[in-house]
Every structure is written in structure tokens, then in C-alpha cells.
Coordinates of C-alpha atoms and ligand atoms in Angstrom, one line a residue:
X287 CA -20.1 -36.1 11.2
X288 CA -19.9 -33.6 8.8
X289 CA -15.8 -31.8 8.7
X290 CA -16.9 -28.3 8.0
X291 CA -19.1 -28.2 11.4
X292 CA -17.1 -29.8 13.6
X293 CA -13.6 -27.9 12.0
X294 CA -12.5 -31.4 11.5
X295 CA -8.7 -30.6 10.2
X296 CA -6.3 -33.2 12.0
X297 CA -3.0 -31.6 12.6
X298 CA -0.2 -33.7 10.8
X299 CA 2.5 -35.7 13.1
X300 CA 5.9 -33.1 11.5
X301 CA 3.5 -29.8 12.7
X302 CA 2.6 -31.5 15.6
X303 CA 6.6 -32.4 16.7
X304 CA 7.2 -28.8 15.5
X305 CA 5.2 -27.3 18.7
X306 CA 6.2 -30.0 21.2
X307 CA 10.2 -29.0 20.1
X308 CA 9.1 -25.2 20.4
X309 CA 7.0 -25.9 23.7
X310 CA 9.9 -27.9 25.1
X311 CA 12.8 -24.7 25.0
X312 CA 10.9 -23.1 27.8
X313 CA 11.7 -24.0 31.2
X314 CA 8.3 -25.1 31.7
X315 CA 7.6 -29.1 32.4
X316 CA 3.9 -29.9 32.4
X317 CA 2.9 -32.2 35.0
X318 CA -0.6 -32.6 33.1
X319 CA -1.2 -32.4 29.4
X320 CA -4.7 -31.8 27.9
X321 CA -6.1 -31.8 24.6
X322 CA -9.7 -30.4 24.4
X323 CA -10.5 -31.5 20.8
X324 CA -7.9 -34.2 20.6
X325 CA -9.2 -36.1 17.4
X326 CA -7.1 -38.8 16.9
X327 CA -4.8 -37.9 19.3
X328 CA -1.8 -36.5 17.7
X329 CA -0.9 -34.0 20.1
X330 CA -1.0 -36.2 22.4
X331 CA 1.2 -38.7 20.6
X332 CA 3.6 -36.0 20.6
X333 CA 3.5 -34.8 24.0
X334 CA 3.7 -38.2 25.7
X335 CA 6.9 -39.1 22.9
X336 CA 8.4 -35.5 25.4
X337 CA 7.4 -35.6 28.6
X338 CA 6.6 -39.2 29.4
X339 CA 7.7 -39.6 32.2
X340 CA 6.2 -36.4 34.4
X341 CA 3.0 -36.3 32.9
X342 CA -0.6 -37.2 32.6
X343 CA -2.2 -37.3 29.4
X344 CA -5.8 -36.3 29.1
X345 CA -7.6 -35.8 25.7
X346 CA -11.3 -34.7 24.8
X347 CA -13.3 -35.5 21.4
X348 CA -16.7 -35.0 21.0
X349 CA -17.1 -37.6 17.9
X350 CA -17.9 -41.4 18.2
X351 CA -15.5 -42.8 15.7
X352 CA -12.0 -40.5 16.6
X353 CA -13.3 -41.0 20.6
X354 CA -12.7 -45.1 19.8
X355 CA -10.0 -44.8 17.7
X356 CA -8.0 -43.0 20.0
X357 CA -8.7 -44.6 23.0
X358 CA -7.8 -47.5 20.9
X359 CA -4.6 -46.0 19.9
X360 CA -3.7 -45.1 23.6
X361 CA -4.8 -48.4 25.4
X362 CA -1.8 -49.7 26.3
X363 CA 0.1 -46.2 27.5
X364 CA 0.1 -45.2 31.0
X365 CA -1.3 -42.4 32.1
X366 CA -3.1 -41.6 29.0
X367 CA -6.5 -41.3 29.2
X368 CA -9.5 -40.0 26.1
X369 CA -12.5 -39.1 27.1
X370 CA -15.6 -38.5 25.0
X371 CA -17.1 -34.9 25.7
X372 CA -18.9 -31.9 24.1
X373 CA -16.6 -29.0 24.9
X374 CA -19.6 -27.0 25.0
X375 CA -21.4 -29.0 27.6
X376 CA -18.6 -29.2 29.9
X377 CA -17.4 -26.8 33.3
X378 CA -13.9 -26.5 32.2
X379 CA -13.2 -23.9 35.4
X380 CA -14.4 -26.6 38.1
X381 CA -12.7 -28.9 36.0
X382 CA -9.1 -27.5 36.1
X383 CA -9.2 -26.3 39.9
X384 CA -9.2 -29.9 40.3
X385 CA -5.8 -29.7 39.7
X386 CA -4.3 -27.6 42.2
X387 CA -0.8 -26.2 41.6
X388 CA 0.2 -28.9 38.9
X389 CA 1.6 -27.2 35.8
X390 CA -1.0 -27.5 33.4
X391 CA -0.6 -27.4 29.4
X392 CA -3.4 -26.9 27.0
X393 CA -2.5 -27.9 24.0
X394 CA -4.1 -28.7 20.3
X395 CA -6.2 -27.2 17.3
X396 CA -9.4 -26.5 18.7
X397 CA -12.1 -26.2 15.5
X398 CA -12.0 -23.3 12.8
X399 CA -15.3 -22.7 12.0
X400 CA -17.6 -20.1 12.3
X401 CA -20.7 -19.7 13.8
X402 CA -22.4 -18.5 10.9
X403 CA -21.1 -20.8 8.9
X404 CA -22.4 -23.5 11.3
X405 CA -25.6 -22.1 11.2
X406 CA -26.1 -22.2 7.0
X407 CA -25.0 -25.7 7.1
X408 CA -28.2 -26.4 10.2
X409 CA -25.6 -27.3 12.4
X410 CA -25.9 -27.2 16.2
X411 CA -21.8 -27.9 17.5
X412 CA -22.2 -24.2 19.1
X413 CA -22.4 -23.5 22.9
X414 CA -25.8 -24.3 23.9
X415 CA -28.9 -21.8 24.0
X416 CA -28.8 -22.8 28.1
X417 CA -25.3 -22.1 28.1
X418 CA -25.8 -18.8 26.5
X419 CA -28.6 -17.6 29.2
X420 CA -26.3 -18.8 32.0
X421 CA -23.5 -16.5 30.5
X422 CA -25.6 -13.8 29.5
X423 CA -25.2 -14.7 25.7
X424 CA -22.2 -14.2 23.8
X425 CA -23.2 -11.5 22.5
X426 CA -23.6 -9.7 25.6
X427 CA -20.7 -11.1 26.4
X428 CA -18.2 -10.1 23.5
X429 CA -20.5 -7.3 22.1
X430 CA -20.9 -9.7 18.9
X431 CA -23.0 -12.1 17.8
X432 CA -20.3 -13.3 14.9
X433 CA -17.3 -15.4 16.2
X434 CA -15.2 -18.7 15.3
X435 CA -15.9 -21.1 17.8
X436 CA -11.9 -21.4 18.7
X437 CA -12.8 -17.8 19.8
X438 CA -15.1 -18.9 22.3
X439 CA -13.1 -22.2 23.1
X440 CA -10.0 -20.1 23.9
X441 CA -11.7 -17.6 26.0
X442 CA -13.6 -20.2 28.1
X443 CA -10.2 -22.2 28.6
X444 CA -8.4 -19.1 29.3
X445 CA -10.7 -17.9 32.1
X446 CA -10.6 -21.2 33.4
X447 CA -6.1 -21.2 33.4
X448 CA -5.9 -17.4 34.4
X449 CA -5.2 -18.2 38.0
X450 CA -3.1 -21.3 37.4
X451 CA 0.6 -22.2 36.5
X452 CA 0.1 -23.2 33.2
X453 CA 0.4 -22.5 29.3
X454 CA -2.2 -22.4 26.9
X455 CA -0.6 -23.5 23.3
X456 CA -3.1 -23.8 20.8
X457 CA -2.8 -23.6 16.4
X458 CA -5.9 -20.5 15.4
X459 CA -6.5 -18.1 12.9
X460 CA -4.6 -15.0 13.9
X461 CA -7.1 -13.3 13.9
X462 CA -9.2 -15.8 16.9
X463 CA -5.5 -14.8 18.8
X464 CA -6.5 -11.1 18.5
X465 CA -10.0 -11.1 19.2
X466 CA -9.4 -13.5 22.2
X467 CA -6.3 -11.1 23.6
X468 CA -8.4 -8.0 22.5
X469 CA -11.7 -9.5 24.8
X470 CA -9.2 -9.5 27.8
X471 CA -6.6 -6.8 27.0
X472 CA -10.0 -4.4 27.1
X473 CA -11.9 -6.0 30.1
X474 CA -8.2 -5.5 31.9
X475 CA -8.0 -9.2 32.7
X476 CA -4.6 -9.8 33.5
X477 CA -3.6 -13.3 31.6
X478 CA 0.0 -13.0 31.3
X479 CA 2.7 -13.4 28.2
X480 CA 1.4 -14.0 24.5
X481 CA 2.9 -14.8 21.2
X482 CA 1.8 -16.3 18.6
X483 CA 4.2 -18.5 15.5
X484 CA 3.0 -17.8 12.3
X485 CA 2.9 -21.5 10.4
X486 CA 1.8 -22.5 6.6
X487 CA -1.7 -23.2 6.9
X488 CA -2.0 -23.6 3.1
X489 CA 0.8 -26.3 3.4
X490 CA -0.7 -28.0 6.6
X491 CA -4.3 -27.7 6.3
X492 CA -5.1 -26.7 3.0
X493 CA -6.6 -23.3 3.7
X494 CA -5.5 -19.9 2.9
X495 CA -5.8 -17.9 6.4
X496 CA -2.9 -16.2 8.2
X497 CA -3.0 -19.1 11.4
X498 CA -0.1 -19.3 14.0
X499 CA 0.8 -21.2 17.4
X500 CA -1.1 -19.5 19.7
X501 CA 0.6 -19.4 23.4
X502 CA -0.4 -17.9 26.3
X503 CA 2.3 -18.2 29.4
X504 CA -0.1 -17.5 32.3
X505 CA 0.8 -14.9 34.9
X506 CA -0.4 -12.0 37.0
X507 CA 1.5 -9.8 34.5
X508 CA -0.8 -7.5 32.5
X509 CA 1.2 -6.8 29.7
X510 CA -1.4 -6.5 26.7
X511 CA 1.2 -7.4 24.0
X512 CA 1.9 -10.0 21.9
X513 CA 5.2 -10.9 20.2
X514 CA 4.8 -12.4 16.5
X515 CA 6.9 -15.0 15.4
X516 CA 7.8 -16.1 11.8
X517 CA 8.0 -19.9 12.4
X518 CA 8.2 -22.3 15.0
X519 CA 12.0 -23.3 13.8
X520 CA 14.9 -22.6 15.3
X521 CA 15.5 -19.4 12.8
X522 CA 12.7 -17.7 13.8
X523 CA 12.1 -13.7 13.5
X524 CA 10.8 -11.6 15.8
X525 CA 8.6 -9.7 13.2
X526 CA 6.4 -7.5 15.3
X527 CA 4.8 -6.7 18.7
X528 CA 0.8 -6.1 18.4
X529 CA -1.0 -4.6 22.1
X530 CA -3.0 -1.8 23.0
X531 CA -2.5 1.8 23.1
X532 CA -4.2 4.1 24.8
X533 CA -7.3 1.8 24.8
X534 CA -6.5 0.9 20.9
X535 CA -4.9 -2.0 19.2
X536 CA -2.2 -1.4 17.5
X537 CA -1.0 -3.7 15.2
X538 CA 2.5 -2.6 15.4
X539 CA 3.6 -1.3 18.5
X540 CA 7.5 -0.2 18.0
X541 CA 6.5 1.6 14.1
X542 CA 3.2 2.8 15.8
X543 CA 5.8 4.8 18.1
X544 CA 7.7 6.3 15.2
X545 CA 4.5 7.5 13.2
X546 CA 1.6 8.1 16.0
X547 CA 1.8 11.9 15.3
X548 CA -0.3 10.8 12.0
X549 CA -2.6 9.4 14.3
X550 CA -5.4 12.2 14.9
X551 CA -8.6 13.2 13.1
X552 CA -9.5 13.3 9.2
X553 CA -11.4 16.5 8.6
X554 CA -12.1 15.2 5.2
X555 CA -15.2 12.2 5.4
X556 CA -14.2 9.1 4.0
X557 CA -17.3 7.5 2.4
X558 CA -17.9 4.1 0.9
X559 CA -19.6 3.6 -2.7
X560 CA -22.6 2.7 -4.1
X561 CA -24.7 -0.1 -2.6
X562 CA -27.1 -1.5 -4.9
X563 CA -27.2 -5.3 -4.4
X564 CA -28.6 -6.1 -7.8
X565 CA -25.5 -6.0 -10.1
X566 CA -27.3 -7.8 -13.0
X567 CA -29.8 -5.3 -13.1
X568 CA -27.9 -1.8 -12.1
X569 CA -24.3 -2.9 -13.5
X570 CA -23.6 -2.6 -17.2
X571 CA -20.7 -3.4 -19.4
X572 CA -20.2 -1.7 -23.3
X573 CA -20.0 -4.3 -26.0
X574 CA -20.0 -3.7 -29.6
X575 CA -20.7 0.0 -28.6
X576 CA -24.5 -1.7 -26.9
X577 CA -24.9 -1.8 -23.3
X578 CA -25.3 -5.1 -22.0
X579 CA -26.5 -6.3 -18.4
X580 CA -25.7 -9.5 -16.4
X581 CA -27.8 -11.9 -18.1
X582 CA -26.8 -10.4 -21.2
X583 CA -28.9 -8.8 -22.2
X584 CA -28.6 -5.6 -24.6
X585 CA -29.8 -2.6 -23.0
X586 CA -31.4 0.6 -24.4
X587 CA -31.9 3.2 -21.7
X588 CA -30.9 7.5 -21.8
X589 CA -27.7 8.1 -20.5
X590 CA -29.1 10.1 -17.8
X591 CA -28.6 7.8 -14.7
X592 CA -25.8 5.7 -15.9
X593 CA -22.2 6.4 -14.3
X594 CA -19.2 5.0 -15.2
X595 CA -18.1 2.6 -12.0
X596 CA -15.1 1.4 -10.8
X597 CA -14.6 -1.8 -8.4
X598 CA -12.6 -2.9 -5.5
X599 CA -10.3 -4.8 -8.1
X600 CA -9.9 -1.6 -10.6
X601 CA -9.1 0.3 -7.3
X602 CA -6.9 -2.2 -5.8
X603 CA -5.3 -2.7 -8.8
X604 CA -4.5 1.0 -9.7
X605 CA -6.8 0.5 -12.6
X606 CA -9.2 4.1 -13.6
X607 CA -10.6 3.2 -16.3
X608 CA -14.2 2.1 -16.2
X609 CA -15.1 -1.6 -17.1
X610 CA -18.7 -1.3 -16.1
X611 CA -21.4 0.8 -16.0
X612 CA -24.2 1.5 -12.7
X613 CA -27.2 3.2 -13.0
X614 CA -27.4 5.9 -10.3
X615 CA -31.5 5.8 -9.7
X616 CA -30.9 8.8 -6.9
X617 CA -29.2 11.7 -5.5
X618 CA -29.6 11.2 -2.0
X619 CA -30.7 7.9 0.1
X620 CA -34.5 8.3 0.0
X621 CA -35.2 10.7 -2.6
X622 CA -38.1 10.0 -4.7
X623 CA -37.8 7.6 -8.2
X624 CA -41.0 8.6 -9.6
X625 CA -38.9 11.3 -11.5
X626 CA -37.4 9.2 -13.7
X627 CA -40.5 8.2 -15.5
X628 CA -40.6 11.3 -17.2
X629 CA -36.7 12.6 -17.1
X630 CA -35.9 8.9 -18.3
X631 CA -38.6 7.0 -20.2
X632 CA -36.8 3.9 -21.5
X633 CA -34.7 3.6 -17.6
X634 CA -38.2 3.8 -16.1
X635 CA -39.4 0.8 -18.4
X636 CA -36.2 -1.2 -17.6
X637 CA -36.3 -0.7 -14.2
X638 CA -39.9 -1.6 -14.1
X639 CA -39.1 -4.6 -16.1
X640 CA -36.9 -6.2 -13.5
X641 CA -38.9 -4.9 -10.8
X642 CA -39.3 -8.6 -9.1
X643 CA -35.4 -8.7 -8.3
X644 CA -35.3 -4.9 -7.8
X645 CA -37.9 -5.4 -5.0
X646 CA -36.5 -8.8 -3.5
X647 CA -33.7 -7.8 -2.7
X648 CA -32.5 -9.6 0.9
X649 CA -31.4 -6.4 3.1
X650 CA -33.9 -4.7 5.3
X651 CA -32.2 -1.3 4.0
X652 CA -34.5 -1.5 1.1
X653 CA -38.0 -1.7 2.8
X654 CA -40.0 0.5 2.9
X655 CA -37.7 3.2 0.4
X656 CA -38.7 4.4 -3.0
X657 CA -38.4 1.9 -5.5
X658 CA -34.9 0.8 -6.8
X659 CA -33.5 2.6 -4.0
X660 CA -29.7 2.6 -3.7
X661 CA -27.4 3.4 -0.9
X662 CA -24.2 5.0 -0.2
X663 CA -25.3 8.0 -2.4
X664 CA -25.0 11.8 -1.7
X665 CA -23.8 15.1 -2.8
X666 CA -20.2 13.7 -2.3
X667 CA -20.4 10.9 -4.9
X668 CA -20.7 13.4 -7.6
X669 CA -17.8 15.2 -7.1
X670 CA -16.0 14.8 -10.4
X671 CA -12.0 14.2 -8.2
X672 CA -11.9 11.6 -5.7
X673 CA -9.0 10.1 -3.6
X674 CA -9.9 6.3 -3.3
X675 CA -9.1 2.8 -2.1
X676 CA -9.9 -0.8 -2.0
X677 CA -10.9 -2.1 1.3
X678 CA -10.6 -5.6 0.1
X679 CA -6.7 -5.6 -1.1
X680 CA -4.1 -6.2 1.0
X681 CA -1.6 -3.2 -0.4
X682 CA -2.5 0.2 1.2
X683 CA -2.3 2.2 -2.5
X684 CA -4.0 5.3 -3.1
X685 CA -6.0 6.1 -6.1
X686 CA -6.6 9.8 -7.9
X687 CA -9.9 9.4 -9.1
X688 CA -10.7 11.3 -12.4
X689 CA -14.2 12.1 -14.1
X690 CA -14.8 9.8 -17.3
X691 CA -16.1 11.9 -20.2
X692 CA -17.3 14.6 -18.2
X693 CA -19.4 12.3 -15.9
X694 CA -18.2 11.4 -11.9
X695 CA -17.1 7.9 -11.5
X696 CA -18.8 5.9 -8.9
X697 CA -16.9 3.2 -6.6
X698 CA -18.7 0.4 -5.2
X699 CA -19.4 -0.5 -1.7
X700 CA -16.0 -2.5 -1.0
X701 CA -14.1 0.8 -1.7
X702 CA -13.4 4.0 0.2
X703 CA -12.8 7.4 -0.8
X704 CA -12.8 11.2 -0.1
X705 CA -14.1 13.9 -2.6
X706 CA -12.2 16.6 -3.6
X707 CA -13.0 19.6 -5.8
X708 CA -10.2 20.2 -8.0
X709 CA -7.7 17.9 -9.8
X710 CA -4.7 19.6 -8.4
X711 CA -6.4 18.8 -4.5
X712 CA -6.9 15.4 -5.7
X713 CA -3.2 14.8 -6.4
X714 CA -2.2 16.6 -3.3
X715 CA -3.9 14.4 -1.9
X716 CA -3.2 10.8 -3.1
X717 CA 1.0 12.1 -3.3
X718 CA 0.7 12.2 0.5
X719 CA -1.3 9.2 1.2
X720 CA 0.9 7.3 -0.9
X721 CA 3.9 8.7 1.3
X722 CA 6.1 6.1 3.1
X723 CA 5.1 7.9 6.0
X724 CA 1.9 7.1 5.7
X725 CA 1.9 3.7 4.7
X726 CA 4.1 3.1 7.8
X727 CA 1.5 4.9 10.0
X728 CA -0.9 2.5 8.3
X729 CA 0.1 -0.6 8.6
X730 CA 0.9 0.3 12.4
X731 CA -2.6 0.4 13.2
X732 CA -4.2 -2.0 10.8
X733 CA -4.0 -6.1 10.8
X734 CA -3.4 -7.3 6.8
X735 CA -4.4 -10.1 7.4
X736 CA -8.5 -9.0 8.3
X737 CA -10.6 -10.0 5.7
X738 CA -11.3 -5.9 5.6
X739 CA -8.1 -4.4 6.6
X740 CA -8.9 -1.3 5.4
X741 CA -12.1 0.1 6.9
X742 CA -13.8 3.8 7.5
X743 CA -12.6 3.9 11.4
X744 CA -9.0 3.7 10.2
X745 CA -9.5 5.9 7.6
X746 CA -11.4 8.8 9.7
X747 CA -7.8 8.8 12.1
X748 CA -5.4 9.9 9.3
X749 CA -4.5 13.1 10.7
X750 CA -4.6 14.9 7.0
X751 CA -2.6 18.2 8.8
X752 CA -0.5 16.6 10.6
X753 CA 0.8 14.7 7.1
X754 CA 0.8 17.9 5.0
X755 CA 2.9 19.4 8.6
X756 CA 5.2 16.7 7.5
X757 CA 5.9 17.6 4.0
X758 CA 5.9 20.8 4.8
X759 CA 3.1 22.1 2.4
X760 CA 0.5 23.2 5.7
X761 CA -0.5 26.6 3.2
X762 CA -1.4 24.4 0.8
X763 CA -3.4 21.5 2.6
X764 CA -5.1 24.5 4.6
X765 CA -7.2 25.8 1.9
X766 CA -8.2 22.4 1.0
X767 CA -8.7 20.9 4.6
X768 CA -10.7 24.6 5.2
X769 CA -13.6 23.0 2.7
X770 CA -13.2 19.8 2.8
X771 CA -16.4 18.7 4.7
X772 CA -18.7 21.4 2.5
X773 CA -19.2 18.6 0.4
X774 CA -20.9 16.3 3.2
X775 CA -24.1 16.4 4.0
X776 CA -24.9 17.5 7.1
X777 CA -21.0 17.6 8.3
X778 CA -19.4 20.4 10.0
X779 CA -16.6 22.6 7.8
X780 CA -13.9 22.7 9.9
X781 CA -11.1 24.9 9.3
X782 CA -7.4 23.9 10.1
X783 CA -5.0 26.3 11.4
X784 CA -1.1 25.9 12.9
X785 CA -1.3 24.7 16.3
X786 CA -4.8 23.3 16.7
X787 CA -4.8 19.1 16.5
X788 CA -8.3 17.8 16.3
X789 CA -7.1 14.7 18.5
Ligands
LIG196 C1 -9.1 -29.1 13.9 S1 -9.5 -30.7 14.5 C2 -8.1 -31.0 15.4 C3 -8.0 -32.4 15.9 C4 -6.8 -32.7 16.8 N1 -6.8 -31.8 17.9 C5 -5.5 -32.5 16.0 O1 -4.9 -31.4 16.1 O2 -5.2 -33.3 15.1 C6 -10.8 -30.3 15.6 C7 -11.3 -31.5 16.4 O3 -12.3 -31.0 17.2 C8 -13.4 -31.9 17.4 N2 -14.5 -31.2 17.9 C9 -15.3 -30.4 17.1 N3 -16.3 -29.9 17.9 C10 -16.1 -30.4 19.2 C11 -16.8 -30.2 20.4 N4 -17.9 -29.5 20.5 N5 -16.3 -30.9 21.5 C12 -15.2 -31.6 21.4 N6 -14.5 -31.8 20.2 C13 -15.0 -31.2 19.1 C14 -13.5 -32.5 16.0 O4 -14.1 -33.7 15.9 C15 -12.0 -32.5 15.5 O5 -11.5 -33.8 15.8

């Protein structure tokens, strides 16, 4: 069976004993223990070595060879017992009423994977197509149609435990904790306490994810929080509390508190760069004062369309000045190419030369636009001061953005940024978005740990008043916030006075 499809990590014996020590400090004695995806069983090892005496053992696989080795393993202990099963194909709610009142504990490490993933590898361990009618489709029933299956596994196990007495302890990607506390917290299903113990996935599996002990003490309660852990040791930290809001998730509920008057409306858009999807062809670096492209070749075009361009890891890494080049074919998304013929000869020719890759690029943005299209372009990415940031680095750092010879730098399509029309606005700006404050306010709303922490909806809430309120420069932030969306096409001007919050 192939280990990238079927998430086939087997949690080592020391992590294992690490949860069964945590598990056994609550006052909470399972009288059933079940693994879904037991593997070869170690959980189970583990749980019987604690509770022996109490408990029945029951554990799940789906594949041939770990179903007979661990039946193997557990032949001669009581009350164990493996069964072979596709989680997928199985009616875990009928199957858990079945146990009345007992105290039930779900434990294990349910599969990482993703279903995308699954699907570019032709792999089928998903919930089935019939599955997906009878429950309306996942999509209609998360609003997505991307998710880890652990997502799915958790959610279908949690509806089925809501109404018992019982605990749900399973290792998960963080962020499968989130999205399967988010899918309830919003629907208002009450599912009781949650916390999650952040553990060393590099160390124990080999993968570099922010993953934790996921545990869910069923109840009526409706708290939507969760309480973050630093380990499972005895020395733990409580490092922060993550819920909803007001209908948002807050990544940090008690800082969130402190710095929620930050919290409001961004009057200036936040944009993301250029999308062009044909770097070899569009991006350019200097080299022995000749401009070369991705396959290395040397490139003789008019300066006319080329831009200096600066990437996520420039951005993220405070870097400004340009190591590559992009040719900027367009103004505006959809205006006409044909120009450049006769404006720019020699571009014309080498765009025409590598029309076969120009045209075959994969997105359906492309069809059916003028040729060598690009996106993410307007009025606003000309503006010669920016205020930008990488959504792909984990530290929340500001950048003033300054023209290169006279000519606007572009970003690419991983950063964001906001335009500005004057240097001095420009360093306003990226002094108070580099403020403590600020930072604090941001890292109250956003998880670090997403593979885009950073995005436009987190952005567009920076209350840009409210911040200057703070510093006590208002004057000076109102005649910049008063133009601030001239630049945008299409986008209201709205003008910022004492007393009005744009909440
Ligand atoms: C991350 S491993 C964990 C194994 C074991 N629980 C442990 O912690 O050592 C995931 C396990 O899920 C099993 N698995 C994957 N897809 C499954 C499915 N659809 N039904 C049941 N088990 C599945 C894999 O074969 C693998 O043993």
C-alpha cells in the first residue's frame, strides 16, 4: 500500500506513552478504548499497559498486512480485539450508540494526507462518491472541496461522540484541529472542552508541520475555545487560547482583548502582485550588464515593459533591491497587447517567440484574454511608494517600497501591498505597521502556522485610523487616509474624520 495515500506514519512507543501519561491525569477512566486507524497497534499497546483492567480494546486498520500483524500481536490479550475496516465505509454514529453510557476514548493518529494530494498520486482512500451524495458532498458540507482526510475523520467521529461521555484524543496538524473546531464552533454545535499539545513532529515523524494532541472532552458546554499547550510533559505552558469572536477566529483570545480597537476597516486596498505564471519567459535577471531569462538565455528587448520586481523572499527578508526583472505586457487586466508591436518591436518578437508556453499556460484566467495577458495589474501597481509584505514568511515585517531608477517596482503574487503617493506617506506608513501594537493586533487574529498566514482578509481589517489614533498623529494619517483609495480602480475615496469608525 503506498504510505503517502494511506498517511502511513506509525506513532513511536515513547510518543505514544507520552499521551496515555497525559490522558491518564484527568479523572476520566475509559471503559472502552478505540483506535480507528490503529496500524500496528501502538496506541493500543499503550492504553491496555494503563487501563487493563477496566477496559475493552478495539482497533480499526484498513490494510491487509498491519490488520494481521496486529491481530497477531494482540492474540493472546483479553479483551483486545483488531478489526479490518475502511473508515470511510463504516457508520461510526450507529456504531458508538451501541455503547450506551460507557466512557468511550478515541484515541490514535488518524492519516495526514490531503485530498489533493491523494488525488495526483490516483489514489482512491477518500470517503466514497456514495458517501458524498448521502451527505450532500463535502463540499456542501464544509463549504470546500480541499481538506486533509484527518479533517473529515475527526468531524465524522466527533458527530458520532457529541452526545456521549467520552474524549476524543487524537495527534493532527494544528491546523485539521482548527478547521474541525471552526466547522462546529460556526454551525454552533455544542462539542464541549478542547486543547490541543503542541509535540515535535520533525522529531517524531519526520515532517515539518505545527501538529499537537488533539483532545476533545465531550460535553453540553459550548465554549468555542481552545487552550494550546507546549508539550505533553509535565512542564507544560499554557501558551494561548484560540475561539471565536463575534463570529471570527481569533487566534489569540486574551491579546485579541488588549488590541481589538485595531480591529476595524482599512480604507487603503491591499492588493496582491503580478501574476504571470511563466517566470522563464516574463522574469529576467542582469548578468554581465545582458538580460538573461530562465533558460538562459540572453535577452534583447526595449526597456519599455520591463519593471524591476521583488519577490516574497526579497520582501520577507527586508531585502529592496531588485534581483529580477518582469515584463509588465499591460496596464490593466484585459487591455489590448497588440500595442506593443509597434511601441516595442524587439518585446513583440520575444514574446511571440515563446508564444507556445505564453499560451499554455494551465489557469483558466488566461482564456480567452489578449495574448500574454497578466494579472494582478492596475493603476495601483505603478505607484512609485508602496508599503508591502510577504504572505509566505512567518514574521509580520513591513516593507517601504521605493522606485528603482525612476521605474515602480513590481511584487509578485505571494506578496501584499498598499500604494502610496509620496515617500514621506510611505514611511508613515510602514513606522506604524511595524509598531508593537500592531504586530500584537496581528498575531491575535492570524494562525503562524497556515501555510498563508498573511492574506488580503486580514489585511483589509487593520483599522489604519484607529493606529495613527494611537500614535497620536490622526492630522497626519487624515490627509493620507482622505486619498488613499483614488488610486484603486473603481474603489470609493473615503474620507476619515475624528469620531467616525468604519467597523
Ligand atoms: C498515521 S498512521 C497511524 C497508525 C497508528 N494509529 C499509529 O499511531 O501508530 C495512519 C494509519 O491509518 C491507516 N489508514 C489509512 N487509511 C485508512 C482507512 N481508510 N481506514 C482505516 N485505516 C486507514 C494506515 O494504514 C495507517 O496505519
Amino acid at each position: 500500500m503506498n504510505q503517502v495515500e494511506f498517511g502511513d506514519f506509525q506513532t513511536p512507543s515513547k510518543l505514544v506513552n507520552e499521551v496515555i501519561e497525559l490522558l491518564s491525569k484527568k479523572s476520566f477512566l475509559p471503559d472502552v478504548v478505540i483506535e480507528p486507524t490503529c496500524g500496528l497497534g501502538n496506541f493500543i499497546d499503550g492504553a491496555y499497559t494503563k487501563w487493563s483492567n477496566t477496559s475493552q480494546f478495539i482497533g480499526f486498520e484498513i490494510n491487509d498486512e498491519y490488520y494481521n500483524t496486529t491481530t497477531k500481536r494482540f492474540s493472546n490479550y483479553d479483551n483486545v480485539e483488531i478489526k479490518q475496516q475502511n473508515f470511510f465505509t463504516f457508520d461510526w454514529n450507529l456504531y458508538l450508540k451501541k455503547f450506551n453510557d460507557k466512557k468511550i476514548l478515541i484515541i490514535g493518529n488518524p492519516p495526514w494526507v490531503n485530498n489533493s494530494k491523494i488525488g495526483m498520486i490516483g489514489g482512491e482512500n477518500l470517503p466514497k462518491k456514495s458517501n458524498f451524495q448521502k451527505l450532500k458532498g463535502f463540499e456542501a458540507k464544509m463549504g470546500k472541496a480541499n481538506f486533509d482526510i484527518a479533517e473529515w475523520i475527526i468531524i465524522e467521529l466527533s458527530e458520532a461522540m457529541k452526545t456521549s461521555p467520552g474524549i476524543l484524543a487524537l495527534l493532527c496538524k494544528n491546523s485539521t484541529a482548527r478547521k474541525v473546531l471552526t466547522y462546529f464552533w460556526e454551525k454552533n454545535i455544542p462539542i464541549g472542552k478542547s486543547s490541543l499539545y503542541q509535540i515535535d513532529a520533525k522529531k517524531d515523524f519526520n515532517v515539518s508541520v505545527d501538529a499537537s494532541l488533539f483532545i476533545i472532552e465531550f460535553t453540553k458546554e459550548n465554549t468555542k475555545q481552545a487552550s494550546v499547550f507546549s508539550s505533553l510533559s509535565e512542564d507544560k505552558k499554557l501558551l494561548y487560547k484560540f475561539g471565536m469572536y463575534k463570529d471570527q477566529l481569533i487566534s489569540n483570545l486574551d491579546n485579541y482583548q488588549e488590541y481589538s480597537y485595531l480591529d476595524g476597516f482599512s480604507n487603503y486596498k491591499w492588493r496582491s502582485g503580478i501574476k504571470h505564471d511563466a517566470s522563464k519567459v516574463m522574469e529576467l535577471t542582469i548578468k554581465d550588464d545582458k538580460l538573461i531569462n530562465g533558460f538562459g538565455d540572453i535577452v534583447d528587448i526595449e526597456d519599455t515593459y520591463i519593471y524591476p520586481l521583488l519577490k516574497s523572499s526579497d520582501i520577507g527578508n527586508g531585502r529592496i533591491s531588485p534581483r529580477k526583472f518582469v515584463i509588465i505586457t499591460q496596464k490593466k487586466v484585459g487591455e489590448d497587447t497588440e500595442i506593443i508591436k509597434s511601441t516595442a518591436p524587439k518585446t513583440w518578437q520575444y514574446l511571440n517567440k515563446h508564444i507556445l508556453k505564453l499560451n499554455g499556460r494551465k489557469s483558466s484566467i488566461y482564456k480567452n484574454r489578449p495574448l500574454f495577458s497578466i494579472f494582478g495589474i492596475g493603476d495601483y501597481s505603478f505607484s512609485k511608494w508602496k508599503v508591502g509584505i510577504s504572505a509566505l514568511y512567518k514574521n509580520i515585517e513591513f516593507c517601504m517600497i521605493p522606485p528603482y531608477h525612476e521605474k515602480s517596482m513590481m511584487l509578485d503574487d505571494t506578496c501584499y501591498f498598499i500604494s502610496c503617493h509620496s515617500k514621506e506617506e510611505a514611511e508613515y506608513w510602514t513606522t506604524l505597521l511595524n509598531s508593537s501594537e500592531m504586530k500584537k493586533f496581528l498575531n491575535s487574529i492570524l494562525f503562524i502556522d497556515s501555510k498563508r498566514a498573511i492574506t488580503v482578509d486580514i489585511l483589509k481589517r487593520i483599522d489604519m485610523a484607529s493606529l495613527s489614533r494611537k500614535f497620536g498623529s490622526f492630522e497626519i494619517a487624515n490627509k493620507y487616509l482622505t486619498f488613499a483609495g483614488e488610486k484603486s480602480l473603481g474603489q470609493a475615496t473615503f474620507v476619515f474624520e475624528e469620531g467616525i469608525k468604519y467597523k
